[in-house]
Coordinates of C-alpha atoms in Angstrom, one line a residue:
Chain A
X92 CA 15.2 2.1 -24.1
X93 CA 18.2 1.9 -22.0
X94 CA 16.1 3.2 -19.1
X95 CA 13.7 0.2 -19.2
X96 CA 16.6 -2.3 -19.6
X97 CA 18.0 -0.9 -16.3
X98 CA 14.6 -1.2 -14.7
X99 CA 14.4 -4.8 -15.8
X100 CA 18.0 -5.6 -14.6
X101 CA 17.1 -4.3 -11.1
X102 CA 13.8 -6.1 -11.0
X103 CA 15.2 -9.5 -12.1
X104 CA 18.1 -9.1 -9.7
X105 CA 15.6 -8.7 -6.8
X106 CA 13.4 -11.5 -8.0
X107 CA 16.3 -13.9 -8.5
X108 CA 17.8 -13.1 -5.0
X109 CA 14.3 -13.5 -3.5
X110 CA 13.4 -16.7 -5.3
X111 CA 16.7 -18.2 -4.2
X112 CA 16.2 -17.7 -0.5
X113 CA 12.4 -17.3 -0.5
X114 CA 12.7 -15.5 2.8
X115 CA 10.0 -12.9 2.2
X116 CA 7.6 -14.8 -0.1
X117 CA 7.4 -17.8 2.2
X118 CA 6.8 -15.6 5.3
X119 CA 4.3 -13.6 3.4
X120 CA 2.4 -16.6 2.1
X121 CA 2.3 -18.4 5.5
X122 CA 1.2 -15.2 7.2
X123 CA -1.7 -14.6 4.8
X124 CA -2.9 -18.2 5.2
X125 CA -2.7 -18.0 9.0
X126 CA -4.7 -14.7 9.0
X127 CA -7.3 -16.1 6.7
X128 CA -7.6 -19.1 9.1
X129 CA -7.8 -16.9 12.2
X130 CA -10.5 -14.7 10.8
X131 CA -12.6 -17.8 10.1
X132 CA -12.5 -18.5 13.8
X133 CA -13.5 -14.9 14.6
X134 CA -17.0 -15.2 13.0
X135 CA -19.3 -17.6 11.3
X136 CA -18.4 -17.6 7.6
X137 CA -21.9 -17.7 6.4
X138 CA -22.8 -16.5 3.0
X139 CA -24.4 -13.3 4.2
X140 CA -21.5 -12.3 6.4
X141 CA -19.1 -13.0 3.5
X142 CA -21.1 -10.7 1.2
X143 CA -20.5 -7.9 3.7
X144 CA -16.9 -8.4 4.6
X145 CA -15.0 -10.2 1.9
X146 CA -13.3 -7.1 0.5
X147 CA -12.2 -5.8 3.9
X148 CA -10.9 -9.2 4.9
X149 CA -9.0 -9.8 1.8
X150 CA -7.3 -6.4 1.7
X151 CA -6.3 -6.5 5.3
X152 CA -4.7 -9.8 4.6
X153 CA -3.0 -8.5 1.4
X154 CA -1.8 -5.3 3.2
X155 CA -0.4 -7.2 6.2
X156 CA 1.3 -9.9 4.1
X157 CA 2.5 -7.4 1.5
X158 CA 4.3 -5.4 4.2
X159 CA 6.5 -8.4 5.0
X160 CA 7.7 -8.5 1.4
X161 CA 8.0 -4.7 1.2
X162 CA 10.0 -4.5 4.4
X163 CA 12.6 -6.7 2.8
X164 CA 12.8 -4.7 -0.4
X165 CA 15.5 -2.2 0.6
X166 CA 16.5 -4.0 3.8
X167 CA 18.0 -6.8 1.6
X168 CA 20.5 -4.2 0.3
X169 CA 21.9 -3.6 3.7
X170 CA 24.0 -6.6 4.8
X171 CA 26.9 -5.9 2.5
X172 CA 26.3 -2.2 1.8
X173 CA 24.9 -3.1 -1.6
X174 CA 22.6 -0.1 -1.5
X175 CA 25.7 2.1 -1.8
X176 CA 26.8 0.3 -4.9
X177 CA 23.3 0.6 -6.4
X178 CA 23.1 4.3 -5.7
X179 CA 26.6 4.7 -7.2
X180 CA 25.7 2.8 -10.4
X181 CA 24.9 5.0 -13.4
X182 CA 21.2 4.5 -13.5
X183 CA 18.6 7.1 -12.5
X184 CA 17.2 6.7 -9.0
X185 CA 13.8 6.4 -10.5
X186 CA 14.9 3.4 -12.6
X187 CA 16.2 1.8 -9.4
X188 CA 12.9 2.5 -7.7
X189 CA 10.8 1.2 -10.6
X190 CA 12.8 -2.0 -10.8
X191 CA 12.3 -2.6 -7.1
X192 CA 8.6 -1.8 -7.4
X193 CA 8.1 -4.3 -10.2
X194 CA 9.9 -7.0 -8.3
X195 CA 7.8 -6.3 -5.2
X196 CA 4.7 -6.1 -7.4
X197 CA 5.3 -9.6 -8.8
X198 CA 5.9 -11.1 -5.4
X199 CA 2.9 -9.4 -3.7
X200 CA 0.6 -10.3 -6.6
X201 CA 1.8 -13.9 -6.5
X202 CA 1.0 -14.2 -2.8
X203 CA -2.4 -12.6 -3.4
X204 CA -3.2 -15.0 -6.3
X205 CA -2.5 -18.0 -4.0
X206 CA -4.4 -16.5 -1.1
X207 CA -7.6 -15.9 -3.2
X208 CA -8.4 -19.6 -3.8
X209 CA -7.5 -20.4 -0.2
X210 CA -10.0 -17.8 0.8
X211 CA -12.5 -19.3 -1.5
X212 CA -12.0 -22.8 0.1
X213 CA -11.9 -21.7 3.7
X214 CA -15.0 -19.5 3.5
X215 CA -16.8 -21.5 0.9
X216 CA -17.2 -18.5 -1.5
X217 CA -17.4 -18.6 -5.3
X218 CA -15.0 -15.6 -5.6
X219 CA -14.2 -15.7 -9.3
X220 CA -17.6 -14.8 -10.7
X221 CA -16.4 -11.4 -11.9
X222 CA -12.8 -12.5 -12.4
X223 CA -11.6 -10.0 -15.0
X224 CA -12.8 -7.0 -13.1
X225 CA -11.6 -8.5 -9.8
X226 CA -8.2 -9.0 -11.4
X227 CA -8.2 -5.3 -12.5
X228 CA -9.0 -4.2 -8.9
X229 CA -6.3 -6.5 -7.6
X230 CA -3.7 -5.1 -10.1
X231 CA -4.6 -1.5 -9.3
X232 CA -4.8 -1.9 -5.5
X233 CA -1.6 -3.9 -5.3
X234 CA 0.2 -1.3 -7.3
X235 CA -0.9 1.3 -4.7
X236 CA 0.3 -1.0 -2.0
X237 CA 3.6 -1.6 -3.8
X238 CA 4.5 1.9 -4.8
X239 CA 3.8 3.4 -1.3
X240 CA 5.5 0.4 0.4
X241 CA 8.6 0.6 -1.8
X242 CA 9.2 4.3 -1.4
X243 CA 8.7 4.1 2.4
X244 CA 10.9 1.0 2.5
X245 CA 13.6 3.2 0.9
X246 CA 12.9 6.0 3.4
X247 CA 13.0 3.8 6.5
X248 CA 15.9 1.6 5.4
X249 CA 18.4 3.3 7.8
X250 CA 16.1 3.4 10.7
X251 CA 16.6 0.9 13.5
X252 CA 12.9 0.4 14.0
X253 CA 12.1 0.1 10.3
X254 CA 9.9 -3.1 10.7
X255 CA 7.7 -1.0 12.9
X256 CA 7.9 2.3 11.1
X257 CA 7.0 0.9 7.6
X258 CA 3.4 -0.1 8.5
X259 CA 3.0 3.0 10.7
X260 CA 3.8 5.1 7.6
X261 CA 2.1 3.1 4.9
X262 CA -1.2 2.1 6.3
X263 CA -2.6 5.6 7.1
X264 CA -1.4 6.9 3.6
X265 CA -3.0 3.8 2.0
X266 CA -6.4 4.4 3.5
X267 CA -8.0 5.9 0.4
X268 CA -6.7 3.1 -1.9
X269 CA -7.5 0.3 0.6
X270 CA -11.0 1.7 1.2
X271 CA -11.7 1.8 -2.5
X272 CA -10.2 -1.6 -3.2
X273 CA -12.2 -3.1 -0.3
X274 CA -15.5 -1.7 -1.6
X275 CA -14.8 -2.9 -5.1
X276 CA -13.7 -6.3 -4.0
X277 CA -16.7 -6.9 -1.8
X278 CA -19.0 -6.1 -4.7
X279 CA -17.1 -8.2 -7.2
X280 CA -16.7 -11.2 -4.9
X281 CA -20.4 -11.0 -4.3
X282 CA -21.0 -11.3 -8.0
X283 CA -21.9 -7.6 -8.8
X284 CA -20.1 -6.1 -11.7
X285 CA -18.7 -2.6 -11.4
X286 CA -21.6 -0.2 -11.6
X287 CA -22.5 3.4 -10.9
X288 CA -22.2 2.6 -7.1
X289 CA -18.7 1.4 -7.3
X290 CA -17.2 3.3 -10.3
X291 CA -16.1 6.2 -8.1
X292 CA -14.0 3.8 -6.1
X293 CA -12.3 2.6 -9.3
X294 CA -11.6 6.2 -10.2
X295 CA -10.1 6.8 -6.7
X296 CA -7.9 3.8 -7.1
X297 CA -6.6 4.9 -10.5
X298 CA -6.1 8.4 -9.3
X299 CA -4.2 7.3 -6.2
X300 CA -1.9 5.1 -8.3
X301 CA -1.2 8.0 -10.7
X302 CA -0.6 10.6 -8.0
X303 CA 1.6 8.5 -5.8
X304 CA 3.6 6.9 -8.6
X305 CA 4.4 10.4 -9.9
X306 CA 5.4 11.8 -6.5
X307 CA 7.5 8.8 -5.7
X308 CA 9.4 8.9 -8.9
X309 CA 10.0 12.6 -8.4
X310 CA 11.2 12.3 -4.8
X311 CA 13.2 9.0 -4.8
X312 CA 16.5 10.7 -5.6
X313 CA 16.0 12.9 -2.5
X314 CA 15.0 9.9 -0.5
X315 CA 18.1 7.9 -1.4
X316 CA 20.8 10.6 -1.7
X317 CA 19.4 13.4 0.5
Chain B
X499 CA 41.7 20.1 -15.0
X500 CA 41.9 18.1 -11.7
X501 CA 40.2 14.7 -11.7
X502 CA 38.7 15.3 -8.3
X503 CA 38.1 18.8 -6.9
X504 CA 36.5 19.5 -3.5
X505 CA 35.6 23.1 -3.5
X506 CA 34.8 24.6 -0.1
X507 CA 32.6 21.7 1.1
X508 CA 30.6 22.0 4.3
X509 CA 28.5 19.2 5.7
X510 CA 26.1 19.8 8.6
X511 CA 24.3 17.4 10.9
X512 CA 21.6 19.8 11.9
X513 CA 23.6 22.8 13.1
X514 CA 26.8 20.8 13.7
X515 CA 29.4 21.2 11.0
X516 CA 31.0 17.8 10.4
X517 CA 33.1 19.2 7.5
X518 CA 34.2 22.8 7.4
X519 CA 35.2 24.4 4.2
X520 CA 37.3 21.5 2.9
X521 CA 39.3 22.3 -0.2
X522 CA 41.2 19.5 -2.0
X523 CA 42.4 18.6 -5.4
X524 CA 43.7 15.4 -7.0
X525 CA 45.3 15.5 -10.4
X526 CA 44.9 12.6 -12.9
X527 CA 47.4 9.9 -12.1
X528 CA 47.8 10.9 -8.5
X529 CA 46.9 9.0 -5.3
X530 CA 45.6 11.1 -2.5
X531 CA 45.6 9.5 1.0
X532 CA 43.0 11.0 3.4
X533 CA 44.2 10.5 6.9
X534 CA 42.9 11.6 10.3
X535 CA 41.4 10.2 13.5
X536 CA 38.2 8.2 13.7
X537 CA 35.3 10.6 13.4
X538 CA 37.4 13.4 11.9
X539 CA 35.2 13.3 8.8
X540 CA 37.2 11.2 6.3
X541 CA 34.4 8.8 5.5
X542 CA 31.8 11.7 5.4
X543 CA 34.0 13.5 2.9
X544 CA 34.6 10.4 0.8
X545 CA 30.8 9.7 0.7
X546 CA 30.2 13.2 -0.5
X547 CA 32.8 12.9 -3.2
X548 CA 31.2 9.6 -4.3
X549 CA 27.8 11.3 -4.5
X550 CA 26.1 9.3 -1.7
X551 CA 25.3 12.3 0.3
X552 CA 25.1 16.0 -0.4
X553 CA 27.2 18.9 0.8
X554 CA 25.2 21.8 2.2
X555 CA 27.7 24.3 0.9
X556 CA 30.5 24.0 -1.6
X557 CA 30.8 21.7 -4.6
X558 CA 32.4 18.5 -5.7
X559 CA 33.7 18.2 -9.3
X560 CA 34.8 15.0 -10.9
X561 CA 36.6 15.9 -14.1
X562 CA 34.7 19.1 -13.9
X563 CA 31.2 17.5 -13.6
X564 CA 28.7 16.9 -10.8
X565 CA 29.3 13.6 -9.1
X566 CA 25.6 12.5 -9.5
X567 CA 25.5 13.0 -13.3
X568 CA 25.2 9.6 -15.1
X569 CA 28.4 10.2 -17.0
X570 CA 30.4 10.9 -13.8
X571 CA 29.0 7.8 -12.1
X572 CA 30.3 5.7 -14.9
X573 CA 33.8 7.1 -14.2
X574 CA 33.7 6.5 -10.4
X575 CA 34.6 3.3 -8.6
X576 CA 33.8 3.0 -4.9
X577 CA 35.1 0.4 -2.5
X578 CA 33.7 0.9 1.0
X579 CA 33.5 -1.1 4.2
X580 CA 30.9 -3.5 2.8
X581 CA 31.7 -5.8 -0.1
X582 CA 28.5 -4.6 -2.0
X583 CA 27.9 -8.0 -3.6
X584 CA 24.8 -10.2 -3.0
X585 CA 25.2 -13.3 -0.8
X586 CA 22.4 -15.1 -2.7
X587 CA 24.0 -14.7 -6.1
X588 CA 27.1 -16.4 -7.5
X589 CA 30.3 -14.5 -8.1
X590 CA 29.7 -14.4 -11.8
X591 CA 26.1 -13.4 -11.4
X592 CA 27.1 -10.5 -9.2
X593 CA 29.7 -9.1 -11.6
X594 CA 27.4 -9.6 -14.6
X595 CA 24.7 -7.7 -12.7
X596 CA 27.0 -4.7 -12.1
X597 CA 28.3 -5.0 -15.7
X598 CA 24.7 -4.6 -16.9
X599 CA 24.0 -1.7 -14.5
X600 CA 27.1 0.0 -15.9
X601 CA 25.9 -0.7 -19.4
X602 CA 29.2 -2.5 -20.4
X603 CA 29.4 -3.7 -23.9
X604 CA 29.7 -7.4 -22.9
X605 CA 28.9 -7.7 -19.1
X606 CA 29.6 -11.4 -19.0
X607 CA 33.0 -11.1 -20.7
X608 CA 34.1 -8.3 -18.4
X609 CA 32.9 -10.3 -15.4
X610 CA 34.9 -13.4 -16.4
X611 CA 38.0 -11.2 -17.1
X612 CA 37.8 -9.7 -13.6
X613 CA 37.2 -13.0 -11.9
X614 CA 40.4 -14.2 -13.5
X615 CA 42.3 -11.1 -12.5
X616 CA 41.3 -11.5 -8.9
X617 CA 41.9 -15.3 -8.9
X618 CA 38.2 -16.3 -8.5
X619 CA 37.6 -17.9 -11.9
X620 CA 37.5 -21.4 -10.3
X621 CA 34.7 -20.5 -7.9
X622 CA 32.8 -18.3 -10.3
X623 CA 29.5 -20.2 -10.0
X624 CA 29.7 -20.5 -6.2
X625 CA 27.2 -18.5 -4.2
X626 CA 28.9 -15.6 -2.4
X627 CA 27.3 -16.8 0.9
X628 CA 29.6 -19.8 0.8
X629 CA 32.8 -17.8 0.1
X630 CA 35.5 -17.3 2.7
X631 CA 36.3 -13.8 3.9
X632 CA 39.3 -13.4 1.6
X633 CA 37.3 -14.5 -1.5
X634 CA 34.5 -12.1 -0.7
X635 CA 37.0 -9.2 -0.4
X636 CA 38.6 -10.1 -3.7
X637 CA 35.2 -10.2 -5.3
X638 CA 34.5 -6.8 -3.8
X639 CA 37.7 -5.5 -5.4
X640 CA 36.7 -7.0 -8.8
X641 CA 33.3 -5.3 -8.4
X642 CA 34.8 -1.9 -7.9
X643 CA 37.2 -2.2 -10.8
X644 CA 34.8 -4.0 -13.2
X645 CA 33.8 -0.9 -15.2
X646 CA 37.3 0.5 -15.5
X647 CA 36.6 3.6 -13.5
X648 CA 39.0 6.6 -14.0
X649 CA 38.5 7.8 -10.4
X650 CA 38.7 5.3 -7.6
X651 CA 37.4 6.1 -4.1
X652 CA 38.4 3.8 -1.4
X653 CA 37.3 3.9 2.2
X654 CA 39.8 2.2 4.5
X655 CA 40.6 -0.3 1.7
X656 CA 43.3 -2.2 3.6
X657 CA 41.3 -2.7 6.8
X658 CA 40.0 -6.2 7.2
X659 CA 41.7 -7.5 4.1
X660 CA 43.8 -10.6 4.3
X661 CA 47.3 -10.7 2.9
X662 CA 46.3 -12.1 -0.5
X663 CA 43.6 -9.5 -1.0
X664 CA 46.0 -6.7 0.0
X665 CA 48.5 -7.9 -2.6
X666 CA 45.8 -8.1 -5.2
X667 CA 44.5 -4.7 -4.4
X668 CA 47.9 -3.0 -4.2
X669 CA 48.9 -4.5 -7.6
X670 CA 45.6 -3.2 -9.2
X671 CA 46.0 0.2 -7.7
X672 CA 49.6 0.5 -9.0
X673 CA 48.4 -0.5 -12.4
X674 CA 45.6 2.0 -12.2
X675 CA 48.0 4.8 -11.2
X676 CA 50.4 3.9 -14.0
X677 CA 47.4 4.1 -16.4
X678 CA 46.8 7.7 -15.3
X679 CA 43.8 7.0 -13.1
X680 CA 43.1 8.8 -9.9
X681 CA 42.8 7.4 -6.4
X682 CA 41.4 9.0 -3.3
X683 CA 41.6 6.8 -0.2
X684 CA 40.8 7.3 3.4
X685 CA 43.0 5.2 5.6
X686 CA 44.5 4.3 9.0
X687 CA 47.0 1.9 7.5
X688 CA 49.6 4.6 6.8
X689 CA 52.3 2.2 5.9
X690 CA 50.3 0.5 3.1
X691 CA 48.7 3.7 2.0
X692 CA 51.9 5.8 1.9
X693 CA 53.6 3.3 -0.4
X694 CA 51.1 4.3 -3.0
X695 CA 50.2 7.9 -2.1
X696 CA 51.6 10.8 -4.1
X697 CA 49.7 13.3 -1.9
X698 CA 48.4 13.4 1.6
X699 CA 45.6 15.3 3.2
X700 CA 45.1 15.4 7.0
X701 CA 41.6 16.0 8.3
X702 CA 41.2 17.0 11.8
X703 CA 37.8 17.8 13.4
X704 CA 36.2 18.3 10.0
X705 CA 38.8 20.7 8.8
X706 CA 41.7 20.3 6.5
X707 CA 44.9 20.5 8.6
X708 CA 47.4 19.7 5.8
X709 CA 47.3 19.0 2.1
X710 CA 50.4 18.5 0.1
X711 CA 52.8 16.1 -1.6
X712 CA 53.8 12.9 0.1
X713 CA 57.4 13.5 1.1
X714 CA 60.1 10.8 1.9
X715 CA 59.9 11.7 5.6
X716 CA 56.2 10.9 5.7
X717 CA 56.7 7.6 3.9
X718 CA 59.5 6.7 6.3
X719 CA 57.7 7.6 9.5
X720 CA 53.9 7.4 9.5
X721 CA 53.7 9.4 12.7
X722 CA 55.5 12.3 11.1
X723 CA 52.4 14.0 9.6
X724 CA 50.4 13.8 12.8
X725 CA 53.3 15.2 14.8
X726 CA 54.0 18.0 12.3
X727 CA 50.4 19.1 11.4
X728 CA 48.0 17.3 13.6
X729 CA 46.6 18.4 16.9
X730 CA 48.3 17.0 20.0
Chain C
X519 CA -24.9 23.7 22.2
X520 CA -24.8 21.3 19.3
X521 CA -24.0 24.0 16.8
X522 CA -21.4 25.5 19.1
X523 CA -19.6 22.2 19.4
X524 CA -19.8 21.7 15.7
X525 CA -18.4 25.2 15.0
X526 CA -15.6 24.4 17.4
X527 CA -14.9 21.2 15.5
X528 CA -15.2 22.9 12.2
X529 CA -13.0 25.8 12.9
X530 CA -10.3 23.6 14.6
X531 CA -10.3 21.4 11.6
X532 CA -10.1 24.4 9.3
X533 CA -7.1 25.8 11.1
X534 CA -5.5 22.4 11.1
X535 CA -5.9 22.4 7.3
X536 CA -4.2 25.8 7.2
X537 CA -1.4 24.4 9.3
X538 CA -1.0 21.5 6.8
X539 CA -0.6 24.0 4.0
X540 CA 2.1 25.8 5.9
X541 CA 3.8 22.5 6.7
X542 CA 3.8 21.5 3.0
X543 CA 5.2 24.8 1.9
X544 CA 7.8 24.8 4.6
X545 CA 8.8 21.2 3.7
X546 CA 9.1 22.0 0.0
X547 CA 11.2 25.1 0.7
X548 CA 13.4 23.0 3.0
X549 CA 14.0 20.5 0.3
X550 CA 15.0 23.3 -2.1
X551 CA 17.1 25.4 0.3
X552 CA 18.1 23.0 3.0
X553 CA 17.6 25.8 5.5
X554 CA 16.7 24.2 8.8
X555 CA 14.5 27.1 9.8
X556 CA 11.9 25.7 7.3
X557 CA 12.3 22.3 8.8
X558 CA 11.5 23.7 12.2
X559 CA 8.6 25.6 10.8
X560 CA 7.2 22.5 9.1
X561 CA 7.5 20.6 12.4
X562 CA 6.1 23.4 14.5
X563 CA 3.0 23.9 12.3
X564 CA 2.4 20.2 12.0
X565 CA 2.5 19.8 15.7
X566 CA 0.3 22.9 16.3
X567 CA -2.1 21.7 13.7
X568 CA -2.1 18.2 15.3
X569 CA -2.9 19.7 18.7
X570 CA -5.8 21.7 17.3
X571 CA -7.1 18.8 15.3
X572 CA -7.0 16.6 18.5
X573 CA -9.0 19.3 20.3
X574 CA -11.4 19.6 17.3
X575 CA -11.9 15.8 17.3
X576 CA -12.7 15.9 21.0
X577 CA -15.3 18.6 20.3
X578 CA -16.5 16.5 17.4
X579 CA -17.1 13.5 19.5
X580 CA -19.2 15.5 22.0
X581 CA -21.0 17.0 19.0
X582 CA -21.7 13.6 17.6
X583 CA -23.1 12.5 21.0
X584 CA -25.5 15.5 21.2
X585 CA -26.5 15.1 17.5
X586 CA -26.8 11.4 17.2
X587 CA -26.6 10.0 20.7
X588 CA -23.4 8.0 20.0
X589 CA -19.9 9.0 20.5
X590 CA -18.6 8.0 17.1
X591 CA -21.2 7.8 14.3
X592 CA -18.7 7.6 11.4
X593 CA -19.7 11.1 10.3
X594 CA -17.9 11.9 7.1
X595 CA -16.2 15.1 8.4
X596 CA -15.1 13.5 11.7
X597 CA -13.8 10.4 10.0
X598 CA -11.8 12.5 7.5
X599 CA -10.3 14.6 10.3
X600 CA -9.3 11.4 12.1
X601 CA -7.7 9.9 9.1
X602 CA -5.8 13.1 8.4
X603 CA -4.7 13.1 12.0
X604 CA -3.4 9.6 11.6
X605 CA -1.4 10.5 8.5
X606 CA 0.3 13.4 10.3
X607 CA 0.8 11.3 13.4
X608 CA 2.9 9.0 11.1
X609 CA 5.0 12.1 10.2
X610 CA 5.6 13.0 13.8
X611 CA 6.5 9.4 14.7
X612 CA 9.0 9.1 11.8
X613 CA 10.7 12.2 13.1
X614 CA 11.2 10.6 16.5
X615 CA 12.7 7.5 14.9
X616 CA 15.5 9.3 13.1
X617 CA 18.4 10.6 15.1
X618 CA 20.5 12.5 12.7
X619 CA 19.0 16.0 12.1
X620 CA 19.8 16.4 8.4
X621 CA 18.5 12.9 7.5
X622 CA 15.5 13.5 9.8
X623 CA 14.6 16.8 8.1
X624 CA 14.9 15.4 4.6
X625 CA 12.9 12.2 5.3
X626 CA 10.2 14.2 7.2
X627 CA 9.9 16.7 4.4
X628 CA 9.2 13.9 1.9
X629 CA 6.6 12.3 4.2
X630 CA 5.0 15.8 4.6
X631 CA 4.5 16.0 0.8
X632 CA 2.9 12.5 0.8
X633 CA 0.7 13.3 3.7
X634 CA -0.5 16.5 2.2
X635 CA -1.5 14.8 -1.1
X636 CA -3.1 11.9 0.8
X637 CA -5.4 14.1 3.0
X638 CA -7.8 15.3 0.2
X639 CA -7.8 11.8 -1.4
X640 CA -8.7 10.3 2.0
X641 CA -11.5 12.9 2.5
X642 CA -12.9 12.1 -0.9
X643 CA -12.7 8.4 -0.4
X644 CA -14.5 8.7 2.9
X645 CA -17.2 11.0 1.3
X646 CA -17.8 8.3 -1.4
X647 CA -17.9 5.5 1.2
X648 CA -21.3 4.0 0.9
X649 CA -21.6 3.4 4.7
X650 CA -20.8 7.0 5.6
X651 CA -23.3 9.2 7.5
X652 CA -23.5 12.9 7.6
X653 CA -24.9 14.1 11.0
X654 CA -26.8 17.4 11.3
X655 CA -25.9 20.1 10.6
X656 CA -25.5 18.9 7.1
X657 CA -25.4 20.8 3.8
X658 CA -25.7 24.5 4.6
X659 CA -24.7 25.9 8.0
X660 CA -27.4 26.5 10.6
X661 CA -28.6 30.0 11.2
X662 CA -26.3 32.2 13.1
X663 CA -23.4 29.9 12.5
X664 CA -21.4 32.4 10.5
X665 CA -20.6 34.7 13.3
X666 CA -20.0 31.9 15.8
X667 CA -17.7 30.0 13.4
X668 CA -15.7 33.0 12.2
X669 CA -15.1 34.1 15.8
X670 CA -14.1 30.6 16.7
X671 CA -11.9 30.2 13.6
X672 CA -10.2 33.5 14.3
X673 CA -9.5 32.5 17.9
X674 CA -8.2 29.1 16.7
X675 CA -6.0 30.7 14.1
X676 CA -4.4 33.0 16.7
X677 CA -3.9 30.1 19.0
X678 CA -2.4 28.0 16.2
X679 CA 0.0 30.7 15.2
X680 CA 1.1 31.3 18.8
X681 CA 1.6 27.6 19.3
X682 CA 3.6 27.4 16.0
X683 CA 5.9 30.2 17.2
X684 CA 6.5 28.5 20.5
X685 CA 7.1 25.1 19.0
X686 CA 9.4 26.6 16.3
X687 CA 11.6 28.2 19.0
X688 CA 11.7 24.9 20.9
X689 CA 12.8 23.0 17.8
X690 CA 15.5 25.7 17.1
X691 CA 16.7 25.3 20.7
X692 CA 16.8 21.6 20.4
X693 CA 18.8 21.7 17.2
X694 CA 21.4 24.0 18.8
X695 CA 21.6 21.7 21.8
X696 CA 22.1 18.7 19.5
X697 CA 24.9 20.6 17.8
X698 CA 26.6 21.4 21.1
X699 CA 26.3 17.7 22.1
X700 CA 27.9 16.6 18.9
X701 CA 30.7 19.1 19.2
X702 CA 31.4 17.9 22.8
X703 CA 31.6 14.3 21.6
X704 CA 34.2 15.1 18.9
X705 CA 37.8 14.4 19.9

């Protein structure tokens, strides 16, 4: 029980600090709306085109906008050497990691849930026809994004070029998860429920989440302490 | 049993040994001052003792235990160069946060108590971002002492402190020593440090050049140790 | 010609996979022992595998051109090889970005574990991708492929091993050099 209380303490600390400055979430939100707008200039958002590309478009936006939030996750501990104090505190590194993950998860999901209706308006798409299943894909895909983003945010925190390195590391690793989420989202936004064509993608997403959550939890002490 | 034991510690950056076979001990109630030039390895050693990085060879024992064990971490207080409090949170929120992380019985009560002891109770709801330098430093001191650690690790504690903060810190350190707690500090400010130090260790190029009691000659003339045991 | 190119691609990719296994084992052993020899081995085998994979991809592109008339047809195997290459490229870039050897070795070893777990997931995801194509030869190997491929694979394996040894020595030299530089900078 104490473990989860510590996770919650870290998560609420991050959320409180972020909501007070809104540095990451504002940038992330503005960025995602700008990309959505730019893409609508790139091609004619007709119904047929949208049926083909909605998943790809949305997840590219989510991945790019999410990176802005994830970059801040451990970087926000740097200015006053707060990371040292967190590492020194008597909580397992995995609890620290999970707390940060949950805070990032909430922030990235919030941006996504605002972006979705904006996407619907800009592209004139009725995106919520399969909402429960879409939400499931959103939750699973965003967890993949968050868990990989958070562990690599910890790994790159002391690197000078961390803003560049984080996407360099996360996007290739995220390919299986993003591919699956894109296919599922395209089908669901188009109004097709998850069927035998797309169920494999859902399995991949779940498998990815499980594998990389487990590895991250196992390796985070090594990442933070060496 | 010694409160802090450094047992033959080696730290490598690749093939380069930054620390070579360092052996130190600090008994409960003693204050060990780590001195040496910039880059000699004082901070590296202190960070290994605190559990922030790992020695490739040798061991650190805090009251006989591994520094990364949860129980040991509860016993350790670290005060480094950074103040380790969050600019976006208030003084009280910061201390309450650490109180919760250290699983104190009543985090808010301990936080208020330490705000009072460091003279910050009036500004407890102010955001740290708006604090003056001196106030930030006193808050950092409160943060390090909040969980009543039995072993205090201080990295250059007197550097960059204003007079008021130095006074607060020295008083707290004296009280801690009197209560049988252990202090290990790295320092350049020999005069301030040697007032408190019971023992001195000189580190030179990653090696221990001297380790022993702090004698009256040392306290009288800070250059004495370097002249006697240090490299020219 | 087409089959020769394919066997060149296939055997290159196969040896690159073997290199990835060596890199994973070396990385895990490094994390356990902190012996820099294993870090150097992980780096050397990743670099050697990366070079072979790049050569294999070049052959794969030529093969794609002879088989389908386009340079890049999103063939399942080629795409998987490319994605795995990208993942390991990230490993190599991370190494360049970290200056301190101990921190570099630890971080790189962690990334190597992630990369190794990611590669099969990426290959499966690509195989499940509905837009994927499989260019001929698909399914079973073409007649006479066995001898060609095993000869190719053997040659590639020898090349990869030689490359690994050379790169391992280079990394050991570099680390020694770094240590001398650090020693010279100490007062």
